[in-house]
mmCIF file of C-alpha atoms in Angstrom:
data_model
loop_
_atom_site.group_PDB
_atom_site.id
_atom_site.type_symbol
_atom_site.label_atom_id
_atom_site.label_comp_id
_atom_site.label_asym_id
_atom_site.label_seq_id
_atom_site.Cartn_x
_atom_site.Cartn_y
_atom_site.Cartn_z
ATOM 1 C CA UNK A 1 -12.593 14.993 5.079
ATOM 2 C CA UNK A 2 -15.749 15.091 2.465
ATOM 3 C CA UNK A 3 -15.006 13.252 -0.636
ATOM 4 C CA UNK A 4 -16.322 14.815 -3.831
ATOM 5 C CA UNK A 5 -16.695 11.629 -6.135
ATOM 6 C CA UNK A 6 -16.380 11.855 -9.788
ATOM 7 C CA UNK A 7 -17.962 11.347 -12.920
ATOM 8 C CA UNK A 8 -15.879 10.335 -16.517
ATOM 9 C CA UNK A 9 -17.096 13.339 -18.103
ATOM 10 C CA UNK A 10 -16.437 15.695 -15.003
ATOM 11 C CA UNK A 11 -14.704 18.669 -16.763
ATOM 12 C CA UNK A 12 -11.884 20.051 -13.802
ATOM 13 C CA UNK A 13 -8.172 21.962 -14.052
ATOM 14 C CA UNK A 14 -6.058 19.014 -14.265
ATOM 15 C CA UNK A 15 -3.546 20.203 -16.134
ATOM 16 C CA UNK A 16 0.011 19.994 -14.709
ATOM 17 C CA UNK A 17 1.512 23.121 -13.782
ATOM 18 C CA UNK A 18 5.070 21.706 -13.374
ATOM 19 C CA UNK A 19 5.501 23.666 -10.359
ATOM 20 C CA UNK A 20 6.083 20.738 -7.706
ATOM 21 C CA UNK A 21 3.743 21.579 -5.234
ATOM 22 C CA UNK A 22 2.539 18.532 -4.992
ATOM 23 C CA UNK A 23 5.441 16.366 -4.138
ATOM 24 C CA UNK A 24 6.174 18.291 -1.130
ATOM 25 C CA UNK A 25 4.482 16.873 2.223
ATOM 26 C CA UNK A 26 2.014 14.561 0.572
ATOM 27 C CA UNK A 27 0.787 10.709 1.819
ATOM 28 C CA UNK A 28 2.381 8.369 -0.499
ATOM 29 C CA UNK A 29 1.608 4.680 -0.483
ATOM 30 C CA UNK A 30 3.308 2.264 -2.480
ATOM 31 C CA UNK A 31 2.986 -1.290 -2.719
ATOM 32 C CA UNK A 32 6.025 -4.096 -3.211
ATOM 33 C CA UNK A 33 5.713 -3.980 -6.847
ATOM 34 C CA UNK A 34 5.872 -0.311 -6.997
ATOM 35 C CA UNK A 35 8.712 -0.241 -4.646
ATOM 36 C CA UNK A 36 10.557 -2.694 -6.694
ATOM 37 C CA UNK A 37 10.071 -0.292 -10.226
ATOM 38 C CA UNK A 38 11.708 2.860 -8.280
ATOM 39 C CA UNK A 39 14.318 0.409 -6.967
ATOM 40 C CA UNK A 40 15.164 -0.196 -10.670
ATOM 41 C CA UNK A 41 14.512 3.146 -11.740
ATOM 42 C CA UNK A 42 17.167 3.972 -9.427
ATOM 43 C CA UNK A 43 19.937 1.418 -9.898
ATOM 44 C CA UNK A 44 19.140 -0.024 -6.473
ATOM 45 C CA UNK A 45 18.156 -3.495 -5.091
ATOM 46 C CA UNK A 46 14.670 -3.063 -3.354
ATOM 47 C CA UNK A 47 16.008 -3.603 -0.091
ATOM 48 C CA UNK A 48 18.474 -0.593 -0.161
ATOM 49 C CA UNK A 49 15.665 1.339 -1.883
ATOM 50 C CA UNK A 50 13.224 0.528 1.230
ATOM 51 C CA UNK A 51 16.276 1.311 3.827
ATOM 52 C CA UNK A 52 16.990 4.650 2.302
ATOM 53 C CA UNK A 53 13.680 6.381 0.677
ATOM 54 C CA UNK A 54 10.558 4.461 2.476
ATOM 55 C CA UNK A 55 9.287 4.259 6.000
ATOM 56 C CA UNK A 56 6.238 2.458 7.443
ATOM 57 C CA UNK A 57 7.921 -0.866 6.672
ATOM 58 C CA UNK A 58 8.037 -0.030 3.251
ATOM 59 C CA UNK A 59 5.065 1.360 2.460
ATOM 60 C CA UNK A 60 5.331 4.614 2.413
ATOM 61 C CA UNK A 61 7.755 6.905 0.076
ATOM 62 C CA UNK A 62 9.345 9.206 2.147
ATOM 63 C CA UNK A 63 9.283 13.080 2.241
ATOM 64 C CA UNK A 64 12.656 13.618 3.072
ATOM 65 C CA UNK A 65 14.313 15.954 0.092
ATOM 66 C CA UNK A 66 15.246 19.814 1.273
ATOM 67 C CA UNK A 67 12.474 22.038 2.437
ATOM 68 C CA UNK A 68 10.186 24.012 -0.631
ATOM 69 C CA UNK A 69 6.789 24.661 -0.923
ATOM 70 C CA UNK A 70 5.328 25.779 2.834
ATOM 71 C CA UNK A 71 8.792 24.496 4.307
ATOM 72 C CA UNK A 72 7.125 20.803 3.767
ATOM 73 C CA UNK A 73 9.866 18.283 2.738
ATOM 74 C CA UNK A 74 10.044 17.350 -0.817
ATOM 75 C CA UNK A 75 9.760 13.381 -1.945
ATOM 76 C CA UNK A 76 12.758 11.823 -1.516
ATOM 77 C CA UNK A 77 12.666 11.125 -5.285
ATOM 78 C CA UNK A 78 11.955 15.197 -6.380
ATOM 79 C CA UNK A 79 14.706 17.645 -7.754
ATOM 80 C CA UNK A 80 13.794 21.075 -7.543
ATOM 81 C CA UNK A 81 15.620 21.449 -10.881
ATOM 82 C CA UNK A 82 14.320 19.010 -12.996
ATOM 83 C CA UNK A 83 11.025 17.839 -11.081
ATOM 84 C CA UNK A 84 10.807 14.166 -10.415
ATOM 85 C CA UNK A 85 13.693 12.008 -10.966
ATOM 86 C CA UNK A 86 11.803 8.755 -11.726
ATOM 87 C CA UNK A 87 8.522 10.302 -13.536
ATOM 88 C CA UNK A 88 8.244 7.052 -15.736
ATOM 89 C CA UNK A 89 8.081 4.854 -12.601
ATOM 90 C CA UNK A 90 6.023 6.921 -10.650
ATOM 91 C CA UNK A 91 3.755 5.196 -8.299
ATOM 92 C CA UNK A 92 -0.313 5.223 -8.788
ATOM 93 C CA UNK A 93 -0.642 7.740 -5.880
ATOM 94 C CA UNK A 94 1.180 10.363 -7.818
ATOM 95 C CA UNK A 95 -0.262 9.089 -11.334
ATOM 96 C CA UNK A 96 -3.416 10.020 -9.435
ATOM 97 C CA UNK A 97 -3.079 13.200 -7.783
ATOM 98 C CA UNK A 98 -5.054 15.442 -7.053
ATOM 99 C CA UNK A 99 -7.597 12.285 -7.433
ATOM 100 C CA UNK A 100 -7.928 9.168 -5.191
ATOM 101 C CA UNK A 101 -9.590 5.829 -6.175
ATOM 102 C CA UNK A 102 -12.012 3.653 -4.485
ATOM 103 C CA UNK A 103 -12.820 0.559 -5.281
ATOM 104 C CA UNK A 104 -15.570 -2.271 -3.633
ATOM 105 C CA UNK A 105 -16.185 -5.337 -5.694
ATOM 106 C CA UNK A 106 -16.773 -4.398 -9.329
ATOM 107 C CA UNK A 107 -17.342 -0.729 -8.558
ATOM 108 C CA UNK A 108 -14.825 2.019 -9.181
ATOM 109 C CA UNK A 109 -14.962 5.550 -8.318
ATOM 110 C CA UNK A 110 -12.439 8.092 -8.354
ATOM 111 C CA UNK A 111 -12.771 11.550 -5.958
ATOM 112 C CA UNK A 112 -10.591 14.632 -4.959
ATOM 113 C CA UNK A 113 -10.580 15.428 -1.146
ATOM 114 C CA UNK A 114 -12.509 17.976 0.169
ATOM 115 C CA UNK A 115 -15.165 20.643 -1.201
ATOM 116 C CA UNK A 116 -12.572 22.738 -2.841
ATOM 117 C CA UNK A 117 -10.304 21.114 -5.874
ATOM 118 C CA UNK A 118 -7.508 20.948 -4.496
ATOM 119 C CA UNK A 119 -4.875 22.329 -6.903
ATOM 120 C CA UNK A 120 -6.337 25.474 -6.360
ATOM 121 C CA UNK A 121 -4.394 26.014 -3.232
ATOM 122 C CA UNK A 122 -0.951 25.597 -4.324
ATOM 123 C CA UNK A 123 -1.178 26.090 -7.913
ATOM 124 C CA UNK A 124 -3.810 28.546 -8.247
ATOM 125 C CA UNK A 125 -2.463 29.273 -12.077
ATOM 126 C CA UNK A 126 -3.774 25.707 -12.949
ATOM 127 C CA UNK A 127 -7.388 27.690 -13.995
ATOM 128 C CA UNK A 128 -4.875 29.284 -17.433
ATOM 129 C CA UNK A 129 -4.303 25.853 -18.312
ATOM 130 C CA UNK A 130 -6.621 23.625 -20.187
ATOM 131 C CA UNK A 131 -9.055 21.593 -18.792
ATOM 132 C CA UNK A 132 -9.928 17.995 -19.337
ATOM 133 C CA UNK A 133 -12.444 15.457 -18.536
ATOM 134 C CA UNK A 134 -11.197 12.853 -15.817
ATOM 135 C CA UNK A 135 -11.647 10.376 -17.803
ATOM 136 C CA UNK A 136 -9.451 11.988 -20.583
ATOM 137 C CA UNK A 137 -6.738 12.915 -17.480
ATOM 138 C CA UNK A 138 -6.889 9.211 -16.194
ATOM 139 C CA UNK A 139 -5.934 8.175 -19.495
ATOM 140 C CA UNK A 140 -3.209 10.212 -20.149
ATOM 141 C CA UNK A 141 -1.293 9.107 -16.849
ATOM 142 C CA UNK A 142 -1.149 5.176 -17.711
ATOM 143 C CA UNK A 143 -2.860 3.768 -14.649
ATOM 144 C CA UNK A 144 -4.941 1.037 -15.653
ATOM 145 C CA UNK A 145 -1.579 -1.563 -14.774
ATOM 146 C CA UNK A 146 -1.216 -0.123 -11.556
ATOM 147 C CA UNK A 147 -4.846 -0.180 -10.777
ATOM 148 C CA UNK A 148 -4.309 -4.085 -11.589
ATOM 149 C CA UNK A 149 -1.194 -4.069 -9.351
ATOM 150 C CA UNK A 150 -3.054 -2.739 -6.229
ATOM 151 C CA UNK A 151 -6.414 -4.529 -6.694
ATOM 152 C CA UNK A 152 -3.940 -7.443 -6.632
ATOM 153 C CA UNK A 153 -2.386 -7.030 -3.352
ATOM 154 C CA UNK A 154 -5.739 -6.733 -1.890
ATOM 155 C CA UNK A 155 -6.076 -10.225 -2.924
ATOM 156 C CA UNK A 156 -3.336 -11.480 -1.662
ATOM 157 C CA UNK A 157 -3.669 -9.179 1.499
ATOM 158 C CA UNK A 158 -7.102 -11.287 1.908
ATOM 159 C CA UNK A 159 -5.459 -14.600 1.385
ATOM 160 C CA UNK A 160 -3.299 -13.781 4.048
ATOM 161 C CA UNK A 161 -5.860 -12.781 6.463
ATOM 162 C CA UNK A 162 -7.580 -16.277 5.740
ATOM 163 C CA UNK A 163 -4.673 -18.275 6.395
ATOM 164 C CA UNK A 164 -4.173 -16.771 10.014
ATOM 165 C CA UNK A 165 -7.811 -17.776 10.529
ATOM 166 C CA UNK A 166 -6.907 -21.158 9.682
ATOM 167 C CA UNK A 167 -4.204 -21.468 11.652
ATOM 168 C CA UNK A 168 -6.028 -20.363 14.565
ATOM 169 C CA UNK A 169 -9.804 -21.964 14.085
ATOM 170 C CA UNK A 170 -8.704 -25.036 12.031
ATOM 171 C CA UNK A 171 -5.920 -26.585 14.380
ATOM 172 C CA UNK A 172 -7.951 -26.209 17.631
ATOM 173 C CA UNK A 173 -5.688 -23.240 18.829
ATOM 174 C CA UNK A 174 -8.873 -21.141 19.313
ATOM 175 C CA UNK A 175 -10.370 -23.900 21.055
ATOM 176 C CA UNK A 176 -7.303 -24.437 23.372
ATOM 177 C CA UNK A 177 -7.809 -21.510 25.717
ATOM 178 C CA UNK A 178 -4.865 -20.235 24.940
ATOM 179 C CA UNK A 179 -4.902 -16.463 24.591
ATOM 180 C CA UNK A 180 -1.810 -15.990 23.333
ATOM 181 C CA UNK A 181 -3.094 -16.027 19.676
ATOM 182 C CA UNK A 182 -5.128 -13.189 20.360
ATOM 183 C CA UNK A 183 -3.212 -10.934 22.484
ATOM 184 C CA UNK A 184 -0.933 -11.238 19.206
ATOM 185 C CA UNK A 185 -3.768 -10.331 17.461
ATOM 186 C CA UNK A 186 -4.578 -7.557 19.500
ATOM 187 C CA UNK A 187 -1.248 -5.876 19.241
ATOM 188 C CA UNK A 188 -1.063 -6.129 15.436
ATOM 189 C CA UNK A 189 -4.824 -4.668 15.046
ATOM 190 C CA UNK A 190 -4.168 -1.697 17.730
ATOM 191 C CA UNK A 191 -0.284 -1.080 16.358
ATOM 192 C CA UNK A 192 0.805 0.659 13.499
ATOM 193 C CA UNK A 193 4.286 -0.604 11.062
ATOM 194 C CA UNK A 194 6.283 -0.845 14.099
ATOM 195 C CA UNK A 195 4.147 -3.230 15.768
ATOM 196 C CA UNK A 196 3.420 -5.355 12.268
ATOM 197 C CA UNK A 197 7.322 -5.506 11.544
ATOM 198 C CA UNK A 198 7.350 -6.748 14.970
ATOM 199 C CA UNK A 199 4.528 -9.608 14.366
ATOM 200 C CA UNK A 200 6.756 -10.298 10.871
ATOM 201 C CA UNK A 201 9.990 -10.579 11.525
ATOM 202 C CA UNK A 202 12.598 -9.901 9.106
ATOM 203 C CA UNK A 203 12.764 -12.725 6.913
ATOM 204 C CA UNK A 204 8.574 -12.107 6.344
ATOM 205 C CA UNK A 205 9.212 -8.586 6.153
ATOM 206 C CA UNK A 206 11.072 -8.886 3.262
ATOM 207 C CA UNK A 207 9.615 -11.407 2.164
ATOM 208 C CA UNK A 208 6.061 -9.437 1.716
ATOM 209 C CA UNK A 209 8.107 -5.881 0.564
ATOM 210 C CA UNK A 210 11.000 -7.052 -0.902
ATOM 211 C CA UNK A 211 11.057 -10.665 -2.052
ATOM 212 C CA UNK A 212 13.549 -12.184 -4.614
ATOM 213 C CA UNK A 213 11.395 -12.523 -7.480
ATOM 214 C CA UNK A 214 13.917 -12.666 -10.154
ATOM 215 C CA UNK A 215 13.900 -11.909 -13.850
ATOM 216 C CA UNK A 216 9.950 -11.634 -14.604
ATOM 217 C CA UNK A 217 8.200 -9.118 -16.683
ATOM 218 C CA UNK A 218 6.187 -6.620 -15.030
ATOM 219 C CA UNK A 219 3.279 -8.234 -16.048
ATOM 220 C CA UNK A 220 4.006 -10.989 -14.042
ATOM 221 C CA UNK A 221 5.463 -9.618 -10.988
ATOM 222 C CA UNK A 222 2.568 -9.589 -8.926
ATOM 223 C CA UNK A 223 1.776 -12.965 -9.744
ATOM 224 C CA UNK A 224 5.046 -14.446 -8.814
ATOM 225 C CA UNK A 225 4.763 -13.033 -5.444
ATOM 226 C CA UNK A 226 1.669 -14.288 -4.430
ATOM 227 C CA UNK A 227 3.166 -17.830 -5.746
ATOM 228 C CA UNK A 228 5.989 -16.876 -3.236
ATOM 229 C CA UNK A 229 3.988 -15.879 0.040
ATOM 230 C CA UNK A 230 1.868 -19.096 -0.910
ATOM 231 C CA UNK A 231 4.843 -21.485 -1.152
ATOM 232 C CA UNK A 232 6.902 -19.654 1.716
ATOM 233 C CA UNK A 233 3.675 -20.035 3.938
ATOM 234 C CA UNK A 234 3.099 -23.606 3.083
ATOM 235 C CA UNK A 235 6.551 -24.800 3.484
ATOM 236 C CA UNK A 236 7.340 -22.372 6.773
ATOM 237 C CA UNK A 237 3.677 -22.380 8.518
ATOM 238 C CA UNK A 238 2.088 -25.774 7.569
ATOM 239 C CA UNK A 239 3.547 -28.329 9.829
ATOM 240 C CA UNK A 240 3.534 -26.704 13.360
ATOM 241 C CA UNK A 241 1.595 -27.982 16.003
ATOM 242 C CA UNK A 242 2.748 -26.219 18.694
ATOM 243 C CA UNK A 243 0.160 -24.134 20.272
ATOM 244 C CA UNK A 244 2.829 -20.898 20.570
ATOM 245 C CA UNK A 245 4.156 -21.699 16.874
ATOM 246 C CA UNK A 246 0.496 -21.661 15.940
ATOM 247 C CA UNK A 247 -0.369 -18.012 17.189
ATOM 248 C CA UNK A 248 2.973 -16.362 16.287
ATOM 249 C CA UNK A 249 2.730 -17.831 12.483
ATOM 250 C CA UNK A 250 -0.825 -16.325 12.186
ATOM 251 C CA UNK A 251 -0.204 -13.222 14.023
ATOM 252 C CA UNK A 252 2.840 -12.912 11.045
ATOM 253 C CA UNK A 253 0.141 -13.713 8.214
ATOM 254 C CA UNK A 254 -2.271 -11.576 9.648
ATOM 255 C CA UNK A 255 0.538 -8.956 9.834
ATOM 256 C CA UNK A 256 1.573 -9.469 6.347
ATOM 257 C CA UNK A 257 -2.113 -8.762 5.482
ATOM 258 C CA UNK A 258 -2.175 -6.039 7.431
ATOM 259 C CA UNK A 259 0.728 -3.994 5.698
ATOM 260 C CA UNK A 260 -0.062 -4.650 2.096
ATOM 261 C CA UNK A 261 -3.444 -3.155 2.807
ATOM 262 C CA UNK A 262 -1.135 0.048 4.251
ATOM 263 C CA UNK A 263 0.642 -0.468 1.253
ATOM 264 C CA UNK A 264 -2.532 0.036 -1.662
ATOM 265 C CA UNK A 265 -3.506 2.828 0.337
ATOM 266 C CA UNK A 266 -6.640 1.454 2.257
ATOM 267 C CA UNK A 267 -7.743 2.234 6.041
ATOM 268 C CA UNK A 268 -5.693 -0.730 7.391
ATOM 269 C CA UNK A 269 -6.484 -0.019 11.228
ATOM 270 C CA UNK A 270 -10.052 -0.057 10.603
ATOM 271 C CA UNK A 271 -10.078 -3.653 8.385
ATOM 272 C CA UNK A 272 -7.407 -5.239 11.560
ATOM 273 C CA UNK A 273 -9.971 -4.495 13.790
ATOM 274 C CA UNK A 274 -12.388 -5.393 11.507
ATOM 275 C CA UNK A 275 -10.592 -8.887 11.630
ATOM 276 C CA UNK A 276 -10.688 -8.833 15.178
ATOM 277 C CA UNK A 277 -13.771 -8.507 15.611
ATOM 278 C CA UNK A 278 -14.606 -11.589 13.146
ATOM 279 C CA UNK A 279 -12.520 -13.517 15.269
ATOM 280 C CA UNK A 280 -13.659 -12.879 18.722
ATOM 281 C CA UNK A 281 -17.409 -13.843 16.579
ATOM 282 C CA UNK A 282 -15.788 -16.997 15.237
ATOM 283 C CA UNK A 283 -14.800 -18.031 18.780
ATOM 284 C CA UNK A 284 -17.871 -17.517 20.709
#
C-alpha cells in the first residue's frame, strides 16, 4: 500500500470522533514493555495478560471483543460503552493511529496508509471536527516515551541477532560442516510466531515478553531487560561447546531478535531473511 509521508505542519482531520471505529479489526503491535503497562492497567501479571488478550507470541493485541463496526472484532481491551478500557496505557500503535512511524538511523517520518486519509472511511464526520497540524496531534497523544521504548527494542533486537552470529562464526560451528545451525536458521527466517516460539522455548519466551523485572520505574524498564537478556544469555549460552548446543542457542537468539522486531511493528520476515542472507555471505 502507498505511504503518504508527512510533514510537522501538515494540516489533516485528526480529531477523535469517539466513535470506535478504529479499534475494531486493526494490526496492533506491542512490545514487552507495552505489554507489561496493560498487564498493570489491568490488575494482571504479564503472563496471564499475554495468555488471555495477545497472540503472535505476545506481540500482537488481540481483536477478540464482540462484533461492531463491519462485523470486525473489537480489541480485546474496547467497551462499546465507555470506549477503551485502558486509554492511559494505550500502546504507541493506537497513540498513533491513523499515522504510522518510520524510523532509519537519525531520521523520523511519520505517514498514513494509502492515498486517501484514512478516517474518512469509517468516520467520515471527522471533516466537522477541528483540524490540527501533526505535529500539534503527535503532541497531544504523549508518544515521545514510547517512541524511546520501541527504538529500544530494536537495539536489543540487534544485539540479539549479533550474538547468534557469534555463536555460529566465532566457535567454528560455521566452519564445522554442520548444517544443523542453518536449517535452524532457515525455519526461524521462513516461519512466522509459531515457528520462533518453537526456536525459543518457553523459558526464552518469557523471558523476551514477559520477564521478571521487578519494581523499576517505567523509565527504566527497558533498560533492565536488556541487562536481563544480556545476563540470561551470558550465563545460559556462553559455555557450550557442543556443536548441537551451539546452533539451537543461536537459532533461540536469533529468534528472540526476530519477535521483538514483530513486536515494534517492523517487517520482521524481510530483516530474518535479511539475516540469512548475511550468513550464507559470512560463510562462503
Amino acid at each position: 500500500m502507498v505511504r503518504r509521508y508527512l510533514a510537522p505542519d501538515a494540516v489533516l482531520p485528526l480529531t477523535c470522533t469517539r466513535s470506535g471505529t478504529c479499534c475494531h479489526g486493526k494490526d496492533i503491535s506491542l512490545t514487552p514493555a507495552e505489554l507489561a503497562r496493560l498487564a498493570r492497567a489491568n490488575g494482571m501479571s504479564a503472563s496471564a495478560f499475554r495468555a488471555a488478550h495477545t497472540s503472535a507470541g505476545g506481540t500482537r493485541l488481540r481483536m477478540s471483543g464482540p462484533p461492531g463496526w463491519r462485523g470486525l472484532a473489537a480489541c480485546s481491551q474496547y467497551d462499546a460503552q465507555r470506549g477503551c478500557r485502558v486509554h492511559p496505557a494505550r500502546p504507541l500503535a493506537c497513540r498513533l493511529y491513523p499515522l504510522g512511524r518510520e524510523r532509519s538511523g537519525e531520521r523520523e517520518r511519520f505517514f498514513h496508509e494509502g492515498e486517501r486519509f484514512p478516517c474518512l472511511d469509517g468516520c467520515p464526520e471527522v471533516t466537522s471536527l477541528p483540524r490540527l497540524s501533526v505535529a500539534d496531534y503527535l503532541r497531544g497523544q504523549e508518544i515521545a516515551d514510547l517512541c524511546q521504548v520501541r527504538d529500544s527494542y530494536l537495539e536489543i533486537a540487534q544485539d540479539l541477532a549479533e550474538g547468534a552470529f557469534v555463536l555460529v562464526f566465532d566457535s567454528g560451528l560455521a566452519e564445522s560442516g554442520s548444517g544443523d545451525w542453518r536449517q535452524r536458521w532457515q525455519a526461524v527466517a521462513t516461519g512466522g510466531p509459531e515457528a520462533w516460539i518453537a526456536a525459543l522455548g518457553s523459558e526464552w519466551h518469557d523471558l523476551i515478553t514477559v520477564p521478571d523485572i521487578g519494581s523499576v520505574s517505567e523509565d527504566a524498564w527497558v533498560p533492565a531487560h536488556a541487562r536481563l537478556l544480556q545476563s540470561q544469555a551470558q550465563e545460559r549460552l556462553a559455555s557450550l561447546t557442543e556443536q548441537s548446543q551451539l546452533a539451537a542457542a543461536s537459532a533461540t537468539l536469533l529468534a528472540g531478535a526476530v519477535l521483538l522486531l514483530h513486536g515494534v511493528g517492523a517487517d520482521s520476515a524481510a530483516v530474518a531473511r535479511a539475516w540469512l542472507v548475511k550468513a550464507g555471505e559470512v560463510r562462503g
